[in-house]
Coordinates of C-alpha atoms and ligand atoms in Angstrom, one line a residue:
M1011 CA -40.1 85.8 -42.8
R1012 CA -39.6 85.4 -39.2
T1013 CA -35.7 85.5 -37.8
Q1014 CA -34.2 82.7 -36.1
I1015 CA -32.1 83.5 -32.9
L1016 CA -30.4 80.7 -30.8
V1017 CA -29.1 82.0 -27.2
L1018 CA -26.6 78.9 -25.6
G1019 CA -26.6 79.4 -22.2
A1020 CA -29.0 80.9 -19.7
G1021 CA -27.0 82.8 -16.9
Y1022 CA -27.1 86.4 -16.6
A1023 CA -25.7 87.6 -19.9
G1024 CA -28.0 84.9 -21.8
V1025 CA -31.2 85.6 -20.3
M1026 CA -30.5 89.4 -20.6
A1027 CA -29.8 88.7 -23.9
A1028 CA -32.7 87.0 -24.8
N1029 CA -35.4 89.2 -22.7
R1030 CA -33.9 92.1 -24.9
L1031 CA -34.4 90.2 -28.1
T1032 CA -38.0 90.6 -27.4
Q1033 CA -38.0 94.0 -28.6
R1034 CA -39.1 92.6 -32.2
D1035 CA -42.1 90.7 -33.0
D1036 CA -40.9 89.5 -36.1
V1037 CA -38.2 87.0 -34.3
D1038 CA -38.6 83.3 -32.6
I1039 CA -35.8 83.4 -29.4
M1040 CA -34.8 79.7 -28.7
L1041 CA -32.6 79.4 -25.1
V1042 CA -30.8 76.3 -25.0
N1043 CA -29.7 75.5 -21.3
P1044 CA -28.6 72.4 -19.3
R1045 CA -31.0 72.8 -16.5
P1046 CA -34.8 74.1 -16.9
H1047 CA -34.3 76.8 -14.0
F1048 CA -32.2 79.7 -13.6
V1049 CA -29.1 79.5 -11.3
E1050 CA -28.2 82.7 -9.3
R1051 CA -24.6 81.9 -9.4
I1052 CA -23.4 84.6 -7.3
R1053 CA -25.8 82.8 -4.5
L1054 CA -24.0 79.6 -4.7
H1055 CA -22.1 80.1 -1.6
Q1056 CA -25.1 80.5 0.1
L1057 CA -26.6 77.4 -1.4
V1058 CA -23.3 75.4 0.1
G1059 CA -24.3 76.9 3.4
G1060 CA -28.1 76.7 3.3
T1061 CA -29.3 79.9 3.7
H1062 CA -30.3 80.2 0.0
D1063 CA -31.5 77.6 -2.8
A1064 CA -29.8 79.9 -5.6
V1065 CA -32.3 79.0 -8.0
Q1066 CA -35.4 81.3 -10.0
P1067 CA -38.2 79.8 -12.2
F1068 CA -37.6 80.6 -15.8
A1069 CA -41.4 81.7 -15.6
H1070 CA -40.1 84.7 -13.5
V1071 CA -37.4 85.8 -15.1
L1072 CA -37.6 85.0 -18.8
A1073 CA -40.2 86.4 -21.1
D1074 CA -43.0 84.5 -22.2
A1075 CA -42.0 84.7 -26.0
V1076 CA -38.7 83.0 -25.3
R1077 CA -38.7 79.0 -25.7
V1078 CA -36.2 76.8 -23.9
V1079 CA -34.7 73.8 -24.9
V1080 CA -33.5 72.0 -21.7
D1081 CA -30.0 70.6 -23.5
E1082 CA -26.6 71.4 -23.7
A1083 CA -25.0 72.6 -27.2
A1084 CA -22.3 70.2 -28.3
A1085 CA -21.0 71.9 -31.1
I1086 CA -21.9 74.7 -33.5
D1087 CA -21.2 74.6 -37.2
A1088 CA -20.9 78.0 -38.0
P1089 CA -20.8 77.4 -41.6
R1090 CA -24.1 76.2 -42.2
R1091 CA -25.7 78.1 -39.2
R1092 CA -26.6 75.0 -37.1
V1093 CA -26.1 73.9 -33.4
L1094 CA -25.5 70.5 -32.6
L1095 CA -27.4 69.5 -29.5
A1096 CA -26.0 66.8 -26.9
N1097 CA -29.0 64.8 -27.6
G1098 CA -28.0 64.5 -31.1
D1099 CA -30.9 67.5 -32.5
E1100 CA -29.8 69.7 -34.6
L1101 CA -31.2 73.6 -34.4
S1102 CA -30.9 76.0 -37.3
Y1103 CA -30.5 79.8 -36.6
D1104 CA -30.1 83.1 -38.4
Y1105 CA -28.1 85.0 -35.1
L1106 CA -26.3 83.2 -32.3
V1107 CA -25.9 84.7 -29.0
Y1108 CA -23.1 83.0 -27.6
A1109 CA -23.4 83.0 -23.6
V1110 CA -22.3 79.5 -22.4
G1111 CA -20.4 81.2 -19.4
S1112 CA -17.3 79.5 -17.3
S1113 CA -17.0 76.4 -14.8
P1114 CA -14.3 76.2 -12.1
S1115 CA -10.9 75.8 -12.9
D1116 CA -8.5 73.2 -11.5
S1117 CA -5.3 74.9 -12.0
G1118 CA -3.8 71.8 -12.9
V1119 CA -2.8 70.6 -9.2
P1120 CA -2.6 67.1 -8.4
G1121 CA -5.7 65.7 -6.4
V1122 CA -8.3 68.3 -7.1
D1123 CA -10.3 66.3 -9.5
E1124 CA -10.6 63.4 -7.0
H1125 CA -10.5 64.9 -3.4
A1126 CA -11.7 68.6 -3.7
F1127 CA -15.2 70.1 -4.7
P1128 CA -15.5 73.0 -6.7
V1129 CA -18.3 75.7 -6.0
S1130 CA -18.9 77.6 -9.2
S1131 CA -21.7 75.2 -10.6
F1132 CA -25.1 74.6 -9.2
E1133 CA -24.7 70.6 -9.6
S1134 CA -21.1 70.9 -7.8
A1135 CA -22.4 73.4 -5.3
T1136 CA -25.2 70.8 -4.2
Q1137 CA -22.6 68.2 -4.1
L1138 CA -20.9 70.3 -1.8
R1139 CA -23.9 70.9 0.5
R1140 CA -24.4 67.3 0.5
A1141 CA -21.0 66.2 1.8
L1142 CA -20.9 68.6 4.0
A1143 CA -24.1 67.4 5.9
D1144 CA -22.9 64.0 5.9
E1145 CA -19.8 65.3 7.7
P1146 CA -21.1 68.1 9.9
D1147 CA -17.7 68.0 12.2
A1148 CA -15.1 67.9 9.8
P1149 CA -12.6 70.5 9.1
V1150 CA -13.1 72.4 5.6
V1151 CA -10.4 73.9 4.0
V1152 CA -11.2 76.1 1.3
V1153 CA -8.8 77.2 -1.5
G1154 CA -9.1 80.4 -3.1
G1155 CA -8.6 84.0 -2.1
G1156 CA -10.9 85.3 -4.4
P1157 CA -14.5 86.6 -3.9
T1158 CA -16.0 82.4 -4.4
G1159 CA -13.4 80.9 -1.7
I1160 CA -13.7 83.9 0.9
E1161 CA -17.7 84.2 0.5
T1162 CA -17.5 80.4 1.2
A1163 CA -15.2 80.1 3.9
A1164 CA -17.3 83.0 5.6
E1165 CA -20.5 81.3 5.0
L1166 CA -19.3 78.2 6.7
A1167 CA -17.7 79.7 9.6
E1168 CA -20.6 81.8 10.6
Q1169 CA -22.2 78.2 10.9
G1170 CA -19.5 77.6 13.3
R1171 CA -17.6 75.2 10.8
D1172 CA -13.9 74.5 11.2
V1173 CA -12.6 76.3 8.2
T1174 CA -9.1 77.2 6.8
L1175 CA -8.8 79.3 3.9
V1176 CA -5.6 79.0 1.8
A1177 CA -5.4 82.3 0.1
G1178 CA -2.8 82.3 -2.6
T1179 CA -0.5 85.1 -2.5
V1180 CA -3.3 87.6 -0.8
V1181 CA -6.5 87.9 0.3
A1182 CA -9.0 89.3 -2.2
P1183 CA -6.4 90.3 -4.7
Y1184 CA -8.6 92.9 -6.3
F1185 CA -9.2 95.3 -3.0
N1186 CA -7.5 98.2 -2.1
E1187 CA -5.4 98.0 1.5
P1188 CA -8.2 99.6 3.8
G1189 CA -10.8 97.2 2.1
R1190 CA -8.7 94.0 2.6
R1191 CA -7.8 94.5 6.2
S1192 CA -11.7 94.9 6.9
L1193 CA -12.5 91.9 5.0
T1194 CA -9.5 90.1 6.7
K1195 CA -10.7 91.5 10.2
R1196 CA -14.4 90.2 9.8
L1197 CA -13.1 86.5 8.5
L1198 CA -10.7 86.3 11.3
R1199 CA -13.4 87.6 14.0
L1200 CA -15.4 84.3 12.3
G1201 CA -12.9 82.1 12.9
V1202 CA -11.6 81.5 9.7
T1203 CA -7.6 80.6 10.1
V1204 CA -6.3 82.7 6.8
I1205 CA -2.8 81.4 5.1
T1206 CA -1.5 83.4 2.8
G1207 CA 2.0 83.5 0.9
T1208 CA 1.9 80.0 -0.6
R1209 CA -0.2 78.2 -2.9
V1210 CA -1.4 74.6 -2.7
T1211 CA 0.6 71.9 -4.6
R1212 CA -1.5 68.8 -3.8
V1213 CA -4.6 67.6 -2.5
T1214 CA -5.2 64.4 -0.9
D1215 CA -8.6 63.3 1.1
G1216 CA -6.5 64.0 4.5
F1217 CA -4.5 66.7 3.9
V1218 CA -3.8 69.6 1.4
E1219 CA -0.2 70.1 0.8
L1220 CA 1.5 73.9 0.6
A1221 CA 4.6 74.4 -1.5
D1222 CA 6.6 75.4 1.5
G1223 CA 5.7 71.8 2.8
Q1224 CA 2.9 72.5 5.2
H1225 CA 0.3 69.7 5.1
V1226 CA -3.2 71.5 6.4
P1227 CA -5.5 68.9 7.6
T1228 CA -8.8 68.6 5.9
G1229 CA -12.1 66.5 6.1
I1230 CA -13.7 68.7 3.2
T1231 CA -11.3 70.5 0.4
V1232 CA -13.3 73.3 -1.6
W1233 CA -11.4 74.7 -4.5
A1234 CA -12.3 78.0 -5.6
T1235 CA -9.3 79.4 -7.5
G1236 CA -11.5 80.9 -10.3
F1237 CA -13.1 79.9 -13.4
E1238 CA -12.3 79.2 -17.2
P1239 CA -14.9 79.8 -19.8
S1240 CA -16.4 77.0 -21.7
D1241 CA -14.4 75.3 -24.4
L1242 CA -17.7 75.1 -26.7
A1243 CA -15.9 77.8 -29.4
A1244 CA -12.5 76.4 -29.2
R1245 CA -14.0 72.8 -30.3
S1246 CA -16.3 74.1 -32.7
G1247 CA -13.5 75.9 -34.9
L1248 CA -14.1 79.5 -33.8
A1249 CA -11.5 82.0 -32.7
T1250 CA -10.7 82.0 -29.2
D1251 CA -8.4 84.1 -26.8
P1252 CA -5.6 82.3 -25.3
E1253 CA -8.4 81.2 -22.2
G1254 CA -10.5 79.9 -24.6
R1255 CA -13.3 82.7 -24.7
L1256 CA -14.9 83.8 -27.8
L1257 CA -13.1 86.2 -29.8
A1258 CA -14.9 89.0 -30.8
D1259 CA -15.0 93.1 -31.8
E1260 CA -15.9 95.7 -29.5
T1261 CA -19.8 94.9 -30.6
L1262 CA -19.2 91.3 -29.1
T1263 CA -19.6 89.8 -32.9
S1264 CA -16.8 86.7 -33.7
I1265 CA -14.0 87.9 -35.5
D1266 CA -15.0 84.7 -37.7
D1267 CA -18.8 85.5 -38.1
D1268 CA -21.2 88.2 -38.1
R1269 CA -24.0 86.0 -37.1
I1270 CA -22.5 85.2 -33.7
V1271 CA -22.1 87.2 -30.9
G1272 CA -20.6 86.7 -27.4
A1273 CA -22.0 87.8 -24.0
G1274 CA -20.7 87.5 -20.2
D1275 CA -17.9 85.2 -19.3
A1276 CA -17.5 83.6 -22.3
V1277 CA -16.7 86.5 -25.1
S1278 CA -13.4 88.0 -25.2
P1279 CA -14.0 91.8 -27.0
S1280 CA -11.0 92.8 -28.8
G1281 CA -8.9 89.9 -26.7
V1282 CA -9.4 92.5 -23.4
P1283 CA -11.9 90.1 -21.9
E1284 CA -14.3 92.0 -19.2
R1285 CA -13.8 90.5 -15.3
M1286 CA -15.8 87.2 -15.5
S1287 CA -18.9 88.7 -12.9
C1288 CA -22.5 89.2 -13.2
Q1289 CA -21.7 92.7 -13.0
A1290 CA -20.3 92.5 -16.7
A1291 CA -22.0 89.7 -17.8
E1292 CA -25.8 91.4 -18.0
P1293 CA -24.3 94.6 -19.9
L1294 CA -23.2 92.2 -22.1
G1295 CA -26.2 90.4 -22.4
M1296 CA -27.8 94.1 -23.3
R1297 CA -25.3 94.8 -25.8
A1298 CA -25.1 91.5 -27.4
A1299 CA -29.3 91.6 -27.9
E1300 CA -28.5 95.1 -29.3
T1301 CA -25.9 94.5 -31.5
V1302 CA -28.5 91.6 -33.2
L1303 CA -31.2 94.2 -33.2
A1304 CA -29.1 96.8 -35.0
R1305 CA -28.0 94.3 -37.7
L1306 CA -32.0 93.5 -38.0
A1307 CA -32.5 97.0 -38.6
G1308 CA -30.0 97.8 -41.1
R1309 CA -28.1 100.2 -38.1
R1310 CA -24.1 100.2 -37.3
P1311 CA -24.2 98.4 -34.0
E1312 CA -22.5 100.6 -31.4
L1313 CA -19.2 99.6 -29.1
L1314 CA -19.1 98.2 -25.5
A1315 CA -19.1 100.9 -23.1
N1316 CA -20.2 99.7 -19.6
P1317 CA -18.7 100.7 -16.8
F1318 CA -17.4 98.8 -13.2
F1319 CA -18.7 100.1 -9.8
G1320 CA -16.5 97.6 -7.8
Q1321 CA -16.7 94.1 -6.0
C1322 CA -19.1 93.7 -3.0
V1323 CA -17.9 90.3 -1.1
A1324 CA -20.5 88.7 1.1
L1325 CA -18.8 87.5 4.9
G1326 CA -21.3 85.6 6.1
R1327 CA -25.1 86.7 6.6
G1328 CA -24.2 89.6 8.8
G1329 CA -21.5 91.3 6.8
A1330 CA -19.7 92.2 3.6
T1331 CA -17.2 94.6 1.9
A1332 CA -17.7 96.6 -0.9
Q1333 CA -14.8 97.4 -2.8
I1334 CA -15.2 100.6 -4.6
S1335 CA -13.9 101.0 -8.5
R1336 CA -13.3 103.4 -11.0
S1337 CA -15.2 102.9 -14.0
D1338 CA -12.6 101.1 -15.5
D1339 CA -12.7 98.5 -13.1
T1340 CA -9.5 99.3 -10.8
A1341 CA -10.1 99.7 -7.2
T1342 CA -10.4 102.9 -5.3
W1343 CA -9.5 103.7 -1.7
M1344 CA -13.1 103.4 -0.8
F1345 CA -14.9 100.5 0.6
V1346 CA -18.1 99.9 2.4
G1347 CA -17.5 97.2 5.0
G1348 CA -19.9 95.7 8.3
K1349 CA -23.7 95.6 8.2
A1350 CA -23.9 98.7 5.6
G1351 CA -21.8 96.5 3.1
A1352 CA -24.1 93.3 4.0
W1353 CA -27.1 95.6 3.2
L1354 CA -25.4 96.2 -0.1
K1355 CA -24.5 93.1 -1.0
E1356 CA -28.1 91.7 -0.7
Q1357 CA -29.5 95.0 -2.9
V1358 CA -26.7 93.8 -5.7
C1359 CA -27.9 90.2 -5.4
V1360 CA -31.8 91.0 -5.4
L1361 CA -30.8 93.8 -8.4
T1362 CA -29.6 91.0 -10.5
V1363 CA -32.4 89.5 -10.8
T1364 CA -34.9 92.1 -10.8
S1365 CA -33.4 93.7 -13.7
L1366 CA -33.6 90.3 -15.4
V1367 CA -37.5 90.4 -14.6
K1368 CA -38.0 94.1 -15.5
E1369 CA -36.2 93.4 -19.1
A1370 CA -38.7 90.2 -19.5
R1371 CA -41.8 92.4 -18.7
K1372 CA -40.4 95.5 -20.7
P1373 CA -37.7 94.4 -23.1
G1374 CA -35.4 97.7 -23.7
S1375 CA -36.1 99.6 -20.0
M1376 CA -33.2 98.2 -18.7
W1377 CA -30.7 101.4 -18.7
N1378 CA -27.1 100.4 -20.1
P1379 CA -24.7 103.4 -19.1
S1380 CA -22.1 104.2 -20.8
T1381 CA -18.6 105.5 -20.5
K1382 CA -15.5 106.4 -22.0
A1383 CA -13.5 103.8 -19.4
R1384 CA -13.4 100.6 -22.0
R1385 CA -11.3 103.0 -24.2
H1386 CA -9.0 103.5 -21.3
V1387 CA -9.2 99.9 -20.7
L1388 CA -8.2 99.2 -24.4
E1389 CA -5.6 101.5 -24.9
A1390 CA -3.9 100.5 -21.5
A1391 CA -4.2 96.4 -22.4
K1392 CA -2.3 97.9 -25.8
A1393 CA 0.1 100.0 -23.7
E1394 CA 1.5 96.8 -21.3
T1395 CA 1.5 94.2 -24.2
A1396 CA 1.9 95.7 -27.4
A1397 CA -1.8 94.6 -27.9
P1398 CA -2.6 91.1 -28.4
A1399 CA -1.9 90.0 -31.7
Q1400 CA -5.3 88.9 -32.8
A1401 CA -7.0 92.2 -31.2
T1402 CA -9.4 93.5 -33.6
V1403 CA -11.0 96.9 -32.2
V1404 CA -13.6 98.2 -34.4
A1405 CA -13.2 101.8 -34.0
Ligands
FAD7 C1 -20.0 81.8 -5.6 C2 -20.1 82.7 -6.4 C3 -20.3 84.0 -6.4 C4 -20.4 85.0 -7.1 N1 -20.6 86.3 -6.7 C5 -20.3 87.6 -7.7 C6 -20.8 88.6 -7.4 O1 -20.9 88.9 -6.4 N2 -20.7 89.8 -8.2 C7 -20.1 89.3 -9.8 O2 -20.0 90.0 -10.5 N3 -20.3 87.9 -10.1 C8 -19.9 87.2 -9.4 N4 -19.7 85.8 -9.8 C9 -19.3 85.6 -10.6 C10 -20.5 85.4 -11.8 O3 -21.5 84.4 -11.0 C11 -20.4 84.7 -13.4 O4 -19.4 85.9 -13.7 C12 -21.8 84.8 -14.0 O5 -22.3 84.0 -13.5 C13 -21.2 84.7 -15.6 O6 -22.5 85.1 -16.3 P1 -22.5 84.6 -17.4 O7 -24.0 84.5 -18.3 O8 -21.9 84.6 -18.6 O9 -22.4 83.0 -17.3 P2 -23.2 81.7 -16.2 O10 -23.7 82.6 -15.5 O11 -22.0 80.9 -16.1 O12 -24.4 81.0 -17.3 C14 -24.0 80.3 -18.2 C15 -25.0 79.2 -18.5 O13 -24.6 78.5 -19.9 C16 -24.8 77.2 -19.5 N5 -23.9 76.4 -20.3 C17 -23.0 75.9 -20.1 N6 -22.3 75.3 -21.2 C18 -23.3 75.2 -22.1 C19 -23.5 74.3 -23.5 N7 -22.8 74.2 -24.4 N8 -24.8 74.6 -24.0 C20 -26.0 75.3 -23.2 N9 -26.0 76.1 -22.1 C21 -24.5 75.9 -21.4 C22 -24.4 76.8 -17.9 O14 -25.2 75.4 -17.6 C23 -24.9 78.1 -17.7 O15 -26.7 77.8 -17.2 C24 -19.9 84.7 -8.4 C25 -19.7 83.5 -8.9 C26 -19.7 82.3 -8.2 C27 -19.5 80.9 -8.6

């Protein structure tokens, strides 16, 4: 009998997992996603700036054997192994890959829902692009000093917009000092006004209010303070970490149900999630697929062991700063800036798509490097917090 595998979410993690699962020809793979195309989420700031459409057809990135259902999962009924779709249909599965990603976080600040545009979904980025086109001279305030805020601010400033970046405590908190200096210099050269050491307490349609009482005039406000995971797992009664990611072990298997594996931004292995990034999402997608394949083959699944390389932040089309990290995702003193950084950033963006294409054409071919870094991350997390109560590390 054929095994039914359902993948929820066609982002970097879900597409990678679905492609890798096609190594077996006795499985039927169905991928549920709200849109009929793949979104290159890491290029959404380019969609906003009009320098890339951030979309790839599924025919390009997805194996022919994967069937796409354009809809949204409304609930997972784990005991019955069924998923209820938003249109009322139900899909049954033998194995479920939970890869529903994340969405913008509003940080609970008054006025954000009414007066600010998020960047981190295809729909919100498209809406923001339209608003910018309607008001070509409006000053723009970007809130958020992480990569999404910086990339959006730089992209718009490079096009001559009047941009203020309210960066929170510090710009690019992941970065080490030399890389941060280089990145900030480029932002200033592009004409971005950078405000640090404060936070936004209110957004209106005419100004953004800061904690120190300052009002920064705005025509269009962009909200980019981070991502929050989908709440589908929590809504479905599955165990989650405090932020709502599916709580899994180090094979990415849900602690509630060994027929459910998680991947990407939406999973929390051992309660110690990897940084929300496509850098982690694709290897997590591979690992999730390998866990299912191991179970089908009667093997013991391997543990998560992928390394990090750093964080590369685009600064318009002519520059970028890449902070090089250790494999445990902590920043070193090394960085690559300027045109070399811009070249590196473009290669990273291209590579994320070619990895999916390669896996679609030749499943199992993408190499998933393995390090001991993950073990060190878990030990450090345990030492720091005496380990989250719900952590379940599979040894
Ligand atoms: C502007 C920007 C720049 C970025 N730059 C970088 C970068 O340079 N490097 C990096 O590593 N990361 C970067 N990131 C972060 C990266 O994009 C995410 O961490 C990554 O997309 C996570 O991949 P994922 O597959 O887990 O989730 P996603 O890519 O979010 O995909 C999840 C998919 O699931 C779908 N979905 C959601 N709910 C449901 C449901 N109920 N049913 C079915 N489908 C559902 C979503 O619509 C989506 O298609 C950037 C993000 C943004 C916004």
